[in-house]
mmCIF file of C-alpha atoms in Angstrom:
data_model
loop_
_atom_site.group_PDB
_atom_site.id
_atom_site.type_symbol
_atom_site.label_atom_id
_atom_site.label_comp_id
_atom_site.label_asym_id
_atom_site.label_seq_id
_atom_site.Cartn_x
_atom_site.Cartn_y
_atom_site.Cartn_z
ATOM 1 C CA UNK A 545 123.796 117.592 69.933
ATOM 2 C CA UNK A 546 123.057 114.652 72.238
ATOM 3 C CA UNK A 547 121.181 116.832 74.745
ATOM 4 C CA UNK A 548 119.037 118.180 71.918
ATOM 5 C CA UNK A 549 118.185 114.651 70.750
ATOM 6 C CA UNK A 550 117.250 113.630 74.287
ATOM 7 C CA UNK A 551 115.069 116.726 74.689
ATOM 8 C CA UNK A 552 113.287 115.880 71.429
ATOM 9 C CA UNK A 553 112.742 112.278 72.549
ATOM 10 C CA UNK A 554 111.502 113.468 75.923
ATOM 11 C CA UNK A 555 109.120 115.936 74.264
ATOM 12 C CA UNK A 556 107.885 113.223 71.912
ATOM 13 C CA UNK A 557 107.315 110.902 74.899
ATOM 14 C CA UNK A 558 105.352 113.636 76.644
ATOM 15 C CA UNK A 559 103.240 114.147 73.534
ATOM 16 C CA UNK A 560 102.591 110.392 73.262
ATOM 17 C CA UNK A 561 101.504 110.196 76.895
ATOM 18 C CA UNK A 562 99.332 113.295 76.498
ATOM 19 C CA UNK A 563 97.649 111.911 73.396
ATOM 20 C CA UNK A 564 97.109 108.618 75.184
ATOM 21 C CA UNK A 565 95.490 110.408 78.118
ATOM 22 C CA UNK A 566 93.284 112.492 75.827
ATOM 23 C CA UNK A 567 92.141 109.392 73.941
ATOM 24 C CA UNK A 568 91.288 107.687 77.224
ATOM 25 C CA UNK A 569 89.353 110.731 78.477
ATOM 26 C CA UNK A 570 87.510 110.949 75.148
ATOM 27 C CA UNK A 571 86.645 107.252 75.394
ATOM 28 C CA UNK A 572 85.216 107.680 78.882
ATOM 29 C CA UNK A 573 83.283 110.734 77.731
ATOM 30 C CA UNK A 574 81.959 108.801 74.740
ATOM 31 C CA UNK A 575 80.897 105.975 77.036
ATOM 32 C CA UNK A 576 78.622 108.369 78.916
ATOM 33 C CA UNK A 577 77.666 110.407 75.852
ATOM 34 C CA UNK A 578 76.156 107.409 74.080
ATOM 35 C CA UNK A 579 74.163 106.115 77.039
ATOM 36 C CA UNK A 580 71.157 105.421 74.793
ATOM 37 C CA UNK A 581 73.203 102.725 73.007
ATOM 38 C CA UNK A 582 73.590 99.159 74.230
ATOM 39 C CA UNK A 583 75.768 98.751 77.307
ATOM 40 C CA UNK A 584 77.626 95.913 75.619
ATOM 41 C CA UNK A 585 78.570 98.115 72.661
ATOM 42 C CA UNK A 586 79.654 100.945 74.950
ATOM 43 C CA UNK A 587 81.836 98.626 77.048
ATOM 44 C CA UNK A 588 83.425 97.078 73.961
ATOM 45 C CA UNK A 589 84.087 100.566 72.586
ATOM 46 C CA UNK A 590 85.588 101.695 75.873
ATOM 47 C CA UNK A 591 87.828 98.629 76.007
ATOM 48 C CA UNK A 592 89.014 99.254 72.442
ATOM 49 C CA UNK A 593 89.739 102.909 73.210
ATOM 50 C CA UNK A 594 91.580 101.918 76.396
ATOM 51 C CA UNK A 595 93.625 99.360 74.446
ATOM 52 C CA UNK A 596 94.538 102.033 71.897
ATOM 53 C CA UNK A 597 95.536 104.454 74.671
ATOM 54 C CA UNK A 598 97.690 101.794 76.348
ATOM 55 C CA UNK A 599 99.287 100.897 72.999
ATOM 56 C CA UNK A 600 100.222 104.538 72.393
ATOM 57 C CA UNK A 601 101.485 104.964 75.956
ATOM 58 C CA UNK A 602 103.666 101.857 75.647
ATOM 59 C CA UNK A 603 105.443 103.430 72.659
ATOM 60 C CA UNK A 604 107.012 106.049 74.962
ATOM 61 C CA UNK A 605 110.145 105.502 77.056
ATOM 62 C CA UNK A 606 108.237 105.608 80.390
ATOM 63 C CA UNK A 607 105.679 103.179 78.969
ATOM 64 C CA UNK A 608 108.407 100.776 77.886
ATOM 65 C CA UNK A 609 109.993 100.950 81.338
ATOM 66 C CA UNK A 610 106.630 100.212 83.010
ATOM 67 C CA UNK A 611 106.117 97.225 80.687
ATOM 68 C CA UNK A 612 109.650 95.998 81.402
ATOM 69 C CA UNK A 613 109.028 96.306 85.139
ATOM 70 C CA UNK A 614 105.802 94.300 84.834
ATOM 71 C CA UNK A 615 107.524 91.520 82.888
ATOM 72 C CA UNK A 616 110.414 91.368 85.364
ATOM 73 C CA UNK A 617 107.987 91.326 88.298
ATOM 74 C CA UNK A 618 106.124 88.401 86.772
ATOM 75 C CA UNK A 619 109.418 86.556 86.363
ATOM 76 C CA UNK A 620 110.312 87.185 90.015
ATOM 77 C CA UNK A 621 106.906 86.014 91.248
ATOM 78 C CA UNK A 622 107.452 82.732 89.427
ATOM 79 C CA UNK A 623 110.700 82.243 91.382
ATOM 80 C CA UNK A 624 108.945 82.482 94.767
ATOM 81 C CA UNK A 625 108.728 79.254 96.742
ATOM 82 C CA UNK A 626 105.200 79.269 98.131
ATOM 83 C CA UNK A 627 104.436 77.482 101.428
ATOM 84 C CA UNK A 628 102.586 74.202 101.401
ATOM 85 C CA UNK A 629 99.003 73.906 102.640
ATOM 86 C CA UNK A 630 100.201 72.337 105.900
ATOM 87 C CA UNK A 631 102.700 75.143 106.553
ATOM 88 C CA UNK A 632 100.019 77.745 105.839
ATOM 89 C CA UNK A 633 97.523 76.080 108.195
ATOM 90 C CA UNK A 634 100.102 75.757 110.984
ATOM 91 C CA UNK A 635 101.198 79.379 110.655
ATOM 92 C CA UNK A 636 97.581 80.567 110.624
ATOM 93 C CA UNK A 637 96.810 78.531 113.744
ATOM 94 C CA UNK A 638 99.825 79.990 115.545
ATOM 95 C CA UNK A 639 98.732 83.516 114.616
ATOM 96 C CA UNK A 640 95.175 82.882 115.886
ATOM 97 C CA UNK A 641 96.439 81.439 119.190
ATOM 98 C CA UNK A 642 98.852 84.337 119.735
ATOM 99 C CA UNK A 643 96.132 86.906 118.979
ATOM 100 C CA UNK A 644 93.801 85.160 121.429
ATOM 101 C CA UNK A 645 96.476 85.047 124.172
ATOM 102 C CA UNK A 646 97.423 88.677 123.630
ATOM 103 C CA UNK A 647 93.752 89.701 123.673
ATOM 104 C CA UNK A 648 93.205 87.915 127.005
ATOM 105 C CA UNK A 649 96.370 89.486 128.438
ATOM 106 C CA UNK A 650 95.335 92.993 127.388
ATOM 107 C CA UNK A 651 91.820 92.388 128.757
ATOM 108 C CA UNK A 652 93.314 91.412 132.137
ATOM 109 C CA UNK A 653 95.620 94.459 132.140
ATOM 110 C CA UNK A 654 92.611 96.658 131.326
ATOM 111 C CA UNK A 655 90.612 95.146 134.186
ATOM 112 C CA UNK A 656 93.548 95.685 136.582
ATOM 113 C CA UNK A 657 93.979 99.303 135.530
ATOM 114 C CA UNK A 658 90.228 99.919 135.819
ATOM 115 C CA UNK A 659 90.267 98.420 139.339
ATOM 116 C CA UNK A 660 93.248 100.571 140.351
ATOM 117 C CA UNK A 661 91.569 103.701 138.939
ATOM 118 C CA UNK A 662 88.372 102.810 140.777
ATOM 119 C CA UNK A 663 90.275 102.410 144.069
ATOM 120 C CA UNK A 664 92.099 105.751 143.569
ATOM 121 C CA UNK A 665 89.007 107.746 142.620
ATOM 122 C CA UNK A 666 86.716 106.042 145.111
#
């Protein structure tokens, strides 16, 4: 009985996602179909249709899990300790200096290899 209930829920979720996708496709098609109308009205209509599609998609189990993931991600980002301006500037300066030194080193190695190749090939 439980497997049958899960299959029904899964089928219902698939239907919800399919309807959501069809509504979104119809909204995009309507946006281009009514090109003689004001751009502002078409954009507002498209945003409303997209909001409806998202609302329907969020009613499914995968939609709820995506929403939950987004909320948890936002919570985790708030916990991050961001570097100060001074730390950022110092790290950026170190990166620039190291890139410059590595570029000069590789340029010298390239010149040496070109010289050796020139000596070998005459």
